CSV table of C-alpha atoms and ligand atoms in Angstrom, one decimal:
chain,number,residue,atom,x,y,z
V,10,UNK,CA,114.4,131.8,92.5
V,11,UNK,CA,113.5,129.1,89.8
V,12,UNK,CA,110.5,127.8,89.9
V,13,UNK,CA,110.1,124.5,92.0
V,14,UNK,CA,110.8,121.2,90.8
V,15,UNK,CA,108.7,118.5,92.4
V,16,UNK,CA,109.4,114.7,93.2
V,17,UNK,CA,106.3,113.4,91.4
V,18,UNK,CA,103.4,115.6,90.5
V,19,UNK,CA,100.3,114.7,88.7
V,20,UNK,CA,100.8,114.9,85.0
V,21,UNK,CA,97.0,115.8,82.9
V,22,UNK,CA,96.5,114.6,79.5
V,23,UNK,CA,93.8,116.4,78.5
V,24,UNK,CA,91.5,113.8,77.8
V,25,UNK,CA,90.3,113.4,81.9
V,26,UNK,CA,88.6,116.8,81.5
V,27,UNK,CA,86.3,115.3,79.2
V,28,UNK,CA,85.5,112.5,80.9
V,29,UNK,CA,84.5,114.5,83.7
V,30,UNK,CA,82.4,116.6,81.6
V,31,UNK,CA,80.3,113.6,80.2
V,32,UNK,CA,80.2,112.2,84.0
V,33,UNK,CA,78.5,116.2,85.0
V,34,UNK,CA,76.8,116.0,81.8
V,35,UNK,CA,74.7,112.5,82.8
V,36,UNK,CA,74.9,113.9,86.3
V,37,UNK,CA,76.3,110.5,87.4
V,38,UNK,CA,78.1,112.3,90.3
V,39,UNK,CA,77.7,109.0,92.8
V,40,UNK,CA,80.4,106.4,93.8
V,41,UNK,CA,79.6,104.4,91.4
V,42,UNK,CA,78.1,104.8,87.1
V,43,UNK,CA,80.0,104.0,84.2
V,44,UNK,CA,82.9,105.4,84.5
V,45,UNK,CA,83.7,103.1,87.3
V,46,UNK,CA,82.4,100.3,85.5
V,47,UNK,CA,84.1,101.4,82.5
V,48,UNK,CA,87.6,102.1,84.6
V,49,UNK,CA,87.2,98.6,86.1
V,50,UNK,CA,86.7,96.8,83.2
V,51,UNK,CA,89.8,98.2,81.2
V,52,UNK,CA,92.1,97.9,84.0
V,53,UNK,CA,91.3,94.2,84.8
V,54,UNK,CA,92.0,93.9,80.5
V,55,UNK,CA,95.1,95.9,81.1
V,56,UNK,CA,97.0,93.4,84.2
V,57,UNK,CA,95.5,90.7,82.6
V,58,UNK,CA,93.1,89.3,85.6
V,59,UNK,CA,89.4,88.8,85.5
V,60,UNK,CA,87.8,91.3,88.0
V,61,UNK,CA,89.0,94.7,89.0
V,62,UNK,CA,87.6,96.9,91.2
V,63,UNK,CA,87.4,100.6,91.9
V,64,UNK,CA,88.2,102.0,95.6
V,65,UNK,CA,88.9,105.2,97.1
V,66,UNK,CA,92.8,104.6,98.0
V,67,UNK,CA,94.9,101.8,97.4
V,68,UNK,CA,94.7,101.0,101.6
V,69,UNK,CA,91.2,100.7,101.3
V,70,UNK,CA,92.3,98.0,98.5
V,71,UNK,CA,94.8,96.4,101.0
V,72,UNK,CA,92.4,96.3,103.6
V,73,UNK,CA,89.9,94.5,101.5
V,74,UNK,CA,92.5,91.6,100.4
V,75,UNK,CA,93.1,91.5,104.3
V,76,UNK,CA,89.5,91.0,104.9
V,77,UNK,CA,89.0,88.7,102.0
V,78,UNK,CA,91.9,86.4,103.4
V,79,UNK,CA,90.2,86.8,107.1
V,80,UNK,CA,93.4,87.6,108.4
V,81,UNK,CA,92.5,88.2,112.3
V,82,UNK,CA,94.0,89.1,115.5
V,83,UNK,CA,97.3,87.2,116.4
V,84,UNK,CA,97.6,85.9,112.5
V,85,UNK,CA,101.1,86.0,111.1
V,86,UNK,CA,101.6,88.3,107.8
V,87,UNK,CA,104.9,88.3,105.8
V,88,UNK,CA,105.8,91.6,104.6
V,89,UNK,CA,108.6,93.2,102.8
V,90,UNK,CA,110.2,95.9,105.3
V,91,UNK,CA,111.2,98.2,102.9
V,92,UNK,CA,108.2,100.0,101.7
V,93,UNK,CA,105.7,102.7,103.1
V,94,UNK,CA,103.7,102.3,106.1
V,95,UNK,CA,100.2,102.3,104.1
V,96,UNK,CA,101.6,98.7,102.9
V,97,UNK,CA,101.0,96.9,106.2
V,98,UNK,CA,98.8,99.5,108.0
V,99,UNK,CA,96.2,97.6,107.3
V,100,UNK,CA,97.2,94.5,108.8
V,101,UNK,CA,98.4,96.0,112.0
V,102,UNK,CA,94.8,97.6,112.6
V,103,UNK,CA,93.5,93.8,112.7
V,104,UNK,CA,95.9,93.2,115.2
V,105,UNK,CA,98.1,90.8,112.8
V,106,UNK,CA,101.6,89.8,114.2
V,107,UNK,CA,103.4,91.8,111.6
V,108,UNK,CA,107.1,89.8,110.6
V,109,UNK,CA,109.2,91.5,108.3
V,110,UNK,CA,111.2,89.9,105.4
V,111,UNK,CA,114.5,92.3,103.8
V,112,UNK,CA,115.6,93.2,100.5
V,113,UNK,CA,117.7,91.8,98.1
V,114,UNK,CA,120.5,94.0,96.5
V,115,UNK,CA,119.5,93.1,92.8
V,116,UNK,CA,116.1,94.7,92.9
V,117,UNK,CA,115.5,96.1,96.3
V,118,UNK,CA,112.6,94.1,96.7
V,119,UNK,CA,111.9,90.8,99.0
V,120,UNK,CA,114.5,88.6,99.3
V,121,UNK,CA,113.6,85.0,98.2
V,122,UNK,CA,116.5,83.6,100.0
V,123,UNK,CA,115.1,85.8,104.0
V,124,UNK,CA,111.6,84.6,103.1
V,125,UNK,CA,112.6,81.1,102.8
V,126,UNK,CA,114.7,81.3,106.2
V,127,UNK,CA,111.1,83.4,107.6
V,128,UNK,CA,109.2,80.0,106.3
V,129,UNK,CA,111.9,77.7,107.5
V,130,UNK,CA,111.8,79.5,111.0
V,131,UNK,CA,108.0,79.6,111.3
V,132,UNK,CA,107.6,75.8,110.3
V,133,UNK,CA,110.3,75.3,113.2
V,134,UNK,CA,107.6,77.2,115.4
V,135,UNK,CA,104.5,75.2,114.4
V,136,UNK,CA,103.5,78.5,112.6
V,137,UNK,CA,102.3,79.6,109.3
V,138,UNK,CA,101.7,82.7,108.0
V,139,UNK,CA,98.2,83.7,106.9
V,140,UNK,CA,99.4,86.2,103.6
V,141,UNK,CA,102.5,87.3,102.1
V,142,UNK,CA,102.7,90.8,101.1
V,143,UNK,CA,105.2,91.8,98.6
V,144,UNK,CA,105.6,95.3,97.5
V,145,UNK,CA,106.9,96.5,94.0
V,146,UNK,CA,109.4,99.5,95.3
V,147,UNK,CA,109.6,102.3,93.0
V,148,UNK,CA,108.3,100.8,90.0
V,149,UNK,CA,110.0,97.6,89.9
V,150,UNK,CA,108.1,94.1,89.8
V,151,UNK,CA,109.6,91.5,92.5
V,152,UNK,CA,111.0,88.0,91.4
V,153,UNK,CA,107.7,86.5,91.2
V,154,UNK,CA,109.5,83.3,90.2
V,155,UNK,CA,110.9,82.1,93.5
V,156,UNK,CA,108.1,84.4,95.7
V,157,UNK,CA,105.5,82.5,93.9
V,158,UNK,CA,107.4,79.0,94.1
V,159,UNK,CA,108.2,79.2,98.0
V,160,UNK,CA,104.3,80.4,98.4
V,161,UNK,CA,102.7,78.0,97.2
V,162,UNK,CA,105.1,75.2,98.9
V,163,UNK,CA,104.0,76.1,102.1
V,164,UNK,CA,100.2,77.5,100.3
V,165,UNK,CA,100.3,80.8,101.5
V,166,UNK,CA,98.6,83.4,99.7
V,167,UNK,CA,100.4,86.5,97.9
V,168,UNK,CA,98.9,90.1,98.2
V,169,UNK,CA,101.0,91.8,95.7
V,170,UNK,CA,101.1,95.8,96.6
V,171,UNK,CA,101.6,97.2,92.9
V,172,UNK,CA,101.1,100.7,93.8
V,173,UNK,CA,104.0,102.6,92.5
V,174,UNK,CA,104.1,99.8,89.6
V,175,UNK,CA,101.2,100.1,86.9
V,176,UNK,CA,102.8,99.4,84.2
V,177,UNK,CA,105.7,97.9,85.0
V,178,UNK,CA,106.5,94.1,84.0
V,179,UNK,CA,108.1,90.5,85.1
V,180,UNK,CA,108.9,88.4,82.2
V,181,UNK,CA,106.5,90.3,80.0
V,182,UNK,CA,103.8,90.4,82.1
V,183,UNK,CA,102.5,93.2,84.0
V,184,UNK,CA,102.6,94.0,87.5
V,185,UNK,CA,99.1,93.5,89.3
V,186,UNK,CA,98.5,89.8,88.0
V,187,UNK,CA,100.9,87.9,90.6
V,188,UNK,CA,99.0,87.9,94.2
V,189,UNK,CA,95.7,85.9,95.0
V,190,UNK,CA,94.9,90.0,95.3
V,191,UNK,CA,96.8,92.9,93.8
V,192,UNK,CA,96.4,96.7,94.4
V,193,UNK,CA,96.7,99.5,92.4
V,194,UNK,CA,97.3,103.4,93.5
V,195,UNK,CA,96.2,106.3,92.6
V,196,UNK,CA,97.2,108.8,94.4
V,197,UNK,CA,98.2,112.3,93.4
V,198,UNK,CA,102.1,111.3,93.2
V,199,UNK,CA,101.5,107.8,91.9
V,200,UNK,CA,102.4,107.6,88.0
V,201,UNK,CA,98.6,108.3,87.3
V,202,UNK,CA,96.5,109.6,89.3
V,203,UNK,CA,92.8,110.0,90.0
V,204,UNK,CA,93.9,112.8,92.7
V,205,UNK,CA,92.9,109.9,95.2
V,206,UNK,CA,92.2,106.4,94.7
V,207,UNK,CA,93.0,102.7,94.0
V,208,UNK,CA,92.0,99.1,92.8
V,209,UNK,CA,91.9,95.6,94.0
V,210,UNK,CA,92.4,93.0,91.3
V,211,UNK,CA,92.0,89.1,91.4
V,212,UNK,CA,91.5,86.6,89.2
V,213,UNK,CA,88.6,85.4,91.8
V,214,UNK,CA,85.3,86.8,90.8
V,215,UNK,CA,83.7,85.9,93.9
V,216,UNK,CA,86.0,87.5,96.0
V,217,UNK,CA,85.5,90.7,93.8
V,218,UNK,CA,81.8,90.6,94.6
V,219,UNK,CA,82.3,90.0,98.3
V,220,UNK,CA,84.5,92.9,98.2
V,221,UNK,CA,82.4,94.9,96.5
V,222,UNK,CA,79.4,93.9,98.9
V,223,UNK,CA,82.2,95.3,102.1
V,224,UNK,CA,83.0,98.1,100.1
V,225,UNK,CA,79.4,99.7,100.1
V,226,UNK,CA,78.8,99.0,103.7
V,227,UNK,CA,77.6,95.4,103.2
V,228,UNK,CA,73.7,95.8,102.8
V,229,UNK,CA,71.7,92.3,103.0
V,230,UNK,CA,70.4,92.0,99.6
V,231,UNK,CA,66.4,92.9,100.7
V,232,UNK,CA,64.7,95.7,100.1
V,233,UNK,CA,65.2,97.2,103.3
V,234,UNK,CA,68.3,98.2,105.0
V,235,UNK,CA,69.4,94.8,106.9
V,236,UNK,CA,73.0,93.7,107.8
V,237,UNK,CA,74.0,90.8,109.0
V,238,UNK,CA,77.6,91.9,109.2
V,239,UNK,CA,79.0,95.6,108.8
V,240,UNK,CA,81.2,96.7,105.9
V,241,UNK,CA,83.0,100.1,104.8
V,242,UNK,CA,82.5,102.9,102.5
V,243,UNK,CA,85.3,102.3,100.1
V,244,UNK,CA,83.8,103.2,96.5
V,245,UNK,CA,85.9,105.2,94.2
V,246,UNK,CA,83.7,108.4,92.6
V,247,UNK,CA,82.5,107.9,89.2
V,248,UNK,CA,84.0,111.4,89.1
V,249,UNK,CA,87.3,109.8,90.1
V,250,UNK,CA,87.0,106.9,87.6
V,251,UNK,CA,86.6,109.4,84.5
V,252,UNK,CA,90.2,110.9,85.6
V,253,UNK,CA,91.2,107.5,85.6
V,254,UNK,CA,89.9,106.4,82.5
V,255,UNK,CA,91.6,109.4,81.1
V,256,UNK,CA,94.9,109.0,82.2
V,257,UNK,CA,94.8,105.3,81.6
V,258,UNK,CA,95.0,105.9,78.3
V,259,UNK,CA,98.3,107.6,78.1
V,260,UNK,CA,100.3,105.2,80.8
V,261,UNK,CA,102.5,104.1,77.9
V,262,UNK,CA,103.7,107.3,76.8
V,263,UNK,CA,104.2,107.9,81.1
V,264,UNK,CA,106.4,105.1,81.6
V,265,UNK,CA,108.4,105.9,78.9
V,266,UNK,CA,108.9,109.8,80.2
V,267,UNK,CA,109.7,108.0,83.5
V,268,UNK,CA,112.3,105.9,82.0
V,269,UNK,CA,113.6,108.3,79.4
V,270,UNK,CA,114.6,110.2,82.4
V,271,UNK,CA,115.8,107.7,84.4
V,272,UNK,CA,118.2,107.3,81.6
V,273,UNK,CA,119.6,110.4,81.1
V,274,UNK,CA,120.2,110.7,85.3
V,275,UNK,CA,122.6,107.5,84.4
V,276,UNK,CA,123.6,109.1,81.0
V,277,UNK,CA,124.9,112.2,82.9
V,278,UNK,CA,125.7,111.4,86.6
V,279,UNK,CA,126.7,107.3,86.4
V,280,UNK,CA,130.0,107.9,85.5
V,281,UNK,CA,130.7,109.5,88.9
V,282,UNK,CA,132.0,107.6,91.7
V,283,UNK,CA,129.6,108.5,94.7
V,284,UNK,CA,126.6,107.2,93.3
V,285,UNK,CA,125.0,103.6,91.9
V,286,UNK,CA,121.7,103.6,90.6
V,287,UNK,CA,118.9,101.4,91.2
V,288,UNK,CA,119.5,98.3,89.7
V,289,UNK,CA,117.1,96.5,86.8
V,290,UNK,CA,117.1,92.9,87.3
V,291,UNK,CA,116.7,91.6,83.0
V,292,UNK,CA,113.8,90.0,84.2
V,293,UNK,CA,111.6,93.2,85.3
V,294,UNK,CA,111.0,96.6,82.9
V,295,UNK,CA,110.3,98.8,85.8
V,296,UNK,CA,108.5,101.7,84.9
V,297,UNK,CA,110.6,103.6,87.0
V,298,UNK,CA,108.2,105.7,88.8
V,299,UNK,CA,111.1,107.3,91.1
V,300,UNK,CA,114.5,107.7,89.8
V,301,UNK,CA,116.5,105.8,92.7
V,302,UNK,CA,120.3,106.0,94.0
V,303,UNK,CA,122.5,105.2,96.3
V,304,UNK,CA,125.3,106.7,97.4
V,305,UNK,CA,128.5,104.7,97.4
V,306,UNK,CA,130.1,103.6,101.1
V,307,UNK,CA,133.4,103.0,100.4
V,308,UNK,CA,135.7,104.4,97.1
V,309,UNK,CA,136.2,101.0,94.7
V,310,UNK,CA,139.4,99.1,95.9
V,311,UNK,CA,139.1,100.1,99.5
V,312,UNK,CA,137.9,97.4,102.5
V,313,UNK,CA,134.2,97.5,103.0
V,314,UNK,CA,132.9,99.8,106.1
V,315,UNK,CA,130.9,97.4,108.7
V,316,UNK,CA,127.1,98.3,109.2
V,317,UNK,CA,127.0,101.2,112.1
V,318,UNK,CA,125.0,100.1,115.3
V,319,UNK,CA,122.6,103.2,115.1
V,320,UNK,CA,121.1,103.5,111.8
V,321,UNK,CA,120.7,107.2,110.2
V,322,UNK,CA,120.5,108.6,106.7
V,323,UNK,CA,122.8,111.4,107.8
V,324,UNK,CA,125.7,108.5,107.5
V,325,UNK,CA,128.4,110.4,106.0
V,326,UNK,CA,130.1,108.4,103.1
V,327,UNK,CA,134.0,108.6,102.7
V,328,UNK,CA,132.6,111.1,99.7
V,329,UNK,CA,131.3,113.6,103.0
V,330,UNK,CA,127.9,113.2,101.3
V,331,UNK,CA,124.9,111.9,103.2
V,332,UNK,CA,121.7,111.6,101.3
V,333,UNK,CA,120.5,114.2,103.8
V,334,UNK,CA,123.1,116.8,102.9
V,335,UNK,CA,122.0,116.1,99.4
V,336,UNK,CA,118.3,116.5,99.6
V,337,UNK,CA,119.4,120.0,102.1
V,338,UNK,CA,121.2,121.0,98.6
V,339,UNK,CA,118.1,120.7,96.4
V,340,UNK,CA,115.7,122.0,98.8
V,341,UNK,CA,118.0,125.1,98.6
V,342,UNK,CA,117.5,125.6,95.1
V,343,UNK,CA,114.0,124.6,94.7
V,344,UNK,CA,114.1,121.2,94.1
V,345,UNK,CA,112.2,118.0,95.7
V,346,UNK,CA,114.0,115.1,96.8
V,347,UNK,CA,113.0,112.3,98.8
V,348,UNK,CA,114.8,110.1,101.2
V,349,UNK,CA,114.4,105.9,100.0
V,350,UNK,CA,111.6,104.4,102.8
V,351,UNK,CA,112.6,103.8,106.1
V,352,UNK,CA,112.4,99.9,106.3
V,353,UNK,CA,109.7,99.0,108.5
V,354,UNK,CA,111.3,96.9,110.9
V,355,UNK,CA,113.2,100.0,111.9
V,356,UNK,CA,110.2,102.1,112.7
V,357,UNK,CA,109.5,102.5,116.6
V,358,UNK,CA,105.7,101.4,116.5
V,359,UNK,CA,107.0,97.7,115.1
V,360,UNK,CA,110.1,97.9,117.6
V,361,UNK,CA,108.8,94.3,118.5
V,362,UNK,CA,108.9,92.6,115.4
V,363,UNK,CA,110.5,89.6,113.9
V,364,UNK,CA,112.5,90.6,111.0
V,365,UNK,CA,114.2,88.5,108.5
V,366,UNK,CA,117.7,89.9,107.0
V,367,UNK,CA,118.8,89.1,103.5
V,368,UNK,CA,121.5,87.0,104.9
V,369,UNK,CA,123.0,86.6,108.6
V,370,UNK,CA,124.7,90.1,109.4
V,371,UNK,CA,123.4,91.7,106.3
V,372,UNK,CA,120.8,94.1,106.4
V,373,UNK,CA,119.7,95.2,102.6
V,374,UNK,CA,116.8,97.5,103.1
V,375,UNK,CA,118.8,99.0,106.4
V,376,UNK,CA,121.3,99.9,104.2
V,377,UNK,CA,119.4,101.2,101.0
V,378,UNK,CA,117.5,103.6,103.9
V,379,UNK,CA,120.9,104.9,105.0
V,380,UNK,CA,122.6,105.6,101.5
V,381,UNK,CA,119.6,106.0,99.5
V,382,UNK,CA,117.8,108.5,97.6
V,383,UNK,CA,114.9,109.6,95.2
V,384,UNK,CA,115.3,112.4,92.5
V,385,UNK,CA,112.6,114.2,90.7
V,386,UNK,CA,110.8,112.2,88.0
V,387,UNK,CA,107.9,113.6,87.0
V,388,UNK,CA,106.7,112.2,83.9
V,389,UNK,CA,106.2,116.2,82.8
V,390,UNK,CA,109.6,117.0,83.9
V,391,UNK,CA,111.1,119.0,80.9
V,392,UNK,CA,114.6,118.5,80.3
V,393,UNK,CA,115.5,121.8,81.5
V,394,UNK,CA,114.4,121.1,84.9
V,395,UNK,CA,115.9,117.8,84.9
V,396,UNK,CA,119.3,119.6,83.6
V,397,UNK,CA,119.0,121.7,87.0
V,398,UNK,CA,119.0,118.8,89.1
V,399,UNK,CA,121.5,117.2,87.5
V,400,UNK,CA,123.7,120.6,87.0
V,401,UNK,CA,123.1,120.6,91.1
V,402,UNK,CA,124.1,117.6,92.1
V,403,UNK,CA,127.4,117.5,89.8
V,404,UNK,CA,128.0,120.6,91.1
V,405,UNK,CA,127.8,119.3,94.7
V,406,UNK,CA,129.6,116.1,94.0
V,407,UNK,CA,132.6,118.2,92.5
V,408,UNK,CA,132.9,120.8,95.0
V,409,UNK,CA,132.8,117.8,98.3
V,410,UNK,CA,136.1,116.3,95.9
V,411,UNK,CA,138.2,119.4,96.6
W,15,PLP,C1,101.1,104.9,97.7
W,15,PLP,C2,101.3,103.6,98.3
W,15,PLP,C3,100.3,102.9,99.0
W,15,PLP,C4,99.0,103.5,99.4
W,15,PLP,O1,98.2,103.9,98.4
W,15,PLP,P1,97.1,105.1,98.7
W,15,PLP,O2,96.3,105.1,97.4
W,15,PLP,O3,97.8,106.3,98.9
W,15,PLP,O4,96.3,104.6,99.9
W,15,PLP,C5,100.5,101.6,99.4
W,15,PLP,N1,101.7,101.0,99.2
W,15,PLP,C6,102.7,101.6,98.6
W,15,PLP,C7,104.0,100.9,98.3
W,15,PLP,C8,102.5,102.9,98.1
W,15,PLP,O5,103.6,103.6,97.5
């Protein structure tokens, strides 16, 4: 059997495994020295804010921004629906009323139009949401534009969740420099990775500090051990941070392997009939962490299918594909796929919650979850592996046509 292709593994440089070295060489082996100092500092330079820093996941880092906005029991939070669970996790452990806004078919990420009918309906209530958390799917920025306009109308903070987009951009500037507070992640299938980890970014230096004072179990500053509240132990290792630093460096050359392949999925598979690719909005250069697709409901010409009552990626298009069957087909020969997020406002633990659809009748991120799928895209992917998977899916795409 060929050897297996993975959706996102971490991809070395070389240079981490000296940084590492010089952290065991000045024994700074502690969860915090200058490596995380050093890791902080460039990152902030990189997303173009003026504090960054350093946490042990990118949840700790949207935990933080949830603290730092005192968002409490029985606040309202925005959020978009279609996005993983560690997004609003967070904010459902402070007992926030969690109200969930839907996609938009141009980028997948939140509709301006359902967030404006989510403001419009809460100002109707007397209500008003305490954050708004937008999430950069896959690699691709939101329309800051008319998420930052509506925001501020009704002055409503953004917490931008740029976790699976360092180094993606909106109108030529990067990701992580659009929310009050920003996150990065690091996590091992994340575009770099410090095997674990993540950032919190704002422009706000004082809010840094105060999450920096949470973030190592928020000691009165005497010289005894005094608190007058309690914090967490969120510090990324210094260990961590040279890893970082290390693959920092070579994030350029990352997103371009990300997107080189995104393009040759569309070079050699767009011209079939079952599948459309994620879209790229000419505002956004999405770094294009997952290659992203959909496959198609209807053949071109013929009536559009209504939305099915139950919702369930083993829809069967008129193709007889379901993204299911596809990812069953890959897994048989070795090869990772991924389903597209359940939205969140169709898991059972938010059964409850208020949910905001693209337009009346017209669920977006319902849809991408039913019809959607992820392909390998490992920025060390080599082009025979990503020939496999394409040679795989023609190959299934063909034989379903007979
Ligand atoms: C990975 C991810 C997170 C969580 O980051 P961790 O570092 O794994 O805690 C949050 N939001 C999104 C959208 C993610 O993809």
């Amino acid at each position: 059997m060929d050897k297996r292709i993975y959706l996102s593994p971490p991809h070395m440089s070389g240079d981490e495994m000296r940084m590492i070295k010089e952290a065991f060489a000045t024994n700074w082996i502690a969860p915090l020295g200058p490596h995380v100092d050093a890791f902080e500092r460039e990152t902030a330079e990189f997303a173009g804010v003026r504090g960054a820093l350093a946490l042990a996941s990118g949840t700790a880092a949207l935990h933080l921004a949830g603290e730092l906005l005192n968002v409490g029991r029985g606040d309202l939070v925005f959020c978009s629906s279609l996005t993983f669970a560690a997004t609003i996790a967070p904010f459902y452990h402070k007992g926030a009323e969690c109200v969930f806004i839907d996609a938009e078919p141009g980028s997948w990420n939140m509709s301006p139009q359902a967030l404006e009918a989510a403001f419009d309906d809460c100002a109707r209530r007397g209500e008003r949401p305490r954050a708004v958390i937008i999430v950069n799917l896959y690699g691709q920025s939101c329309d800051m534009d008319p998420i930052t306009a509506l925001c501020a109308r009704h002055d409503v903070p953004i917490i931008e969740d740029a976790a699976e987009s360092l180094g993606a951009s909106y109108k030529g500037k990067p990701t992580g420099m659009f929310g009050k507070f920003s996150i990065f992640s690091y996590n091992g299938n994340k575009i770099i990775t410090t095997s674990g980890g993540g950032m919190l970014l704002s422009d706000d230096l004082e809010a840094i500090a105060r999450a920096r004072f949470l973030s190592t179990q928020a000691r009165d500053p005497v010289p005894w051990y005094q608190h007058s509240m309690l914090g967490w132990n969120y510090r990324m290792s210094n260990v961590l941070a040279g890893i970082g630093r290390g693959q920092m460096r070579h994030l350029d050359e990352r997103v371009a392997a990300r997107r080189r392949i995104f393009d040759r999925y569309v070079e050699e598979l767009g011209n079939l009939e079952e599948v459309d690719f994620m879209p790229e909005p000419q505002w956004s250069v999405s770094n294009r962490w997952l290659t992203a697709l959909t496959l198609r409901k209807t053949r071109p010409g013929s009536p559009p299918l209504t939305s099915p009552s139950s919702i369930s990626p083993s829809f069967i298009s008129p193709f007889a594909i379901s993204p299911l069957s596809v990812l069953d087909h890959l897994a048989d020969l070795n090869i990772e796929g991924r389903m597209v997020w359940k939205p969140m406002h169709l898991q059972p633990v938010f059964e409850n919650a208020r949910y905001y659809p693209h337009e009346e009748g017209r669920d977006v991120s319902a849809d991408l979850f039913q019809h959607g799928l992820c392909l390998p895209s490992g920025s060390g992917m080599t082009e025979r592996q990503q020939t496999r998977v394409i040679e795989a899916l023609k190959e299934m795409f063909v034989k379903k046509r007979r």
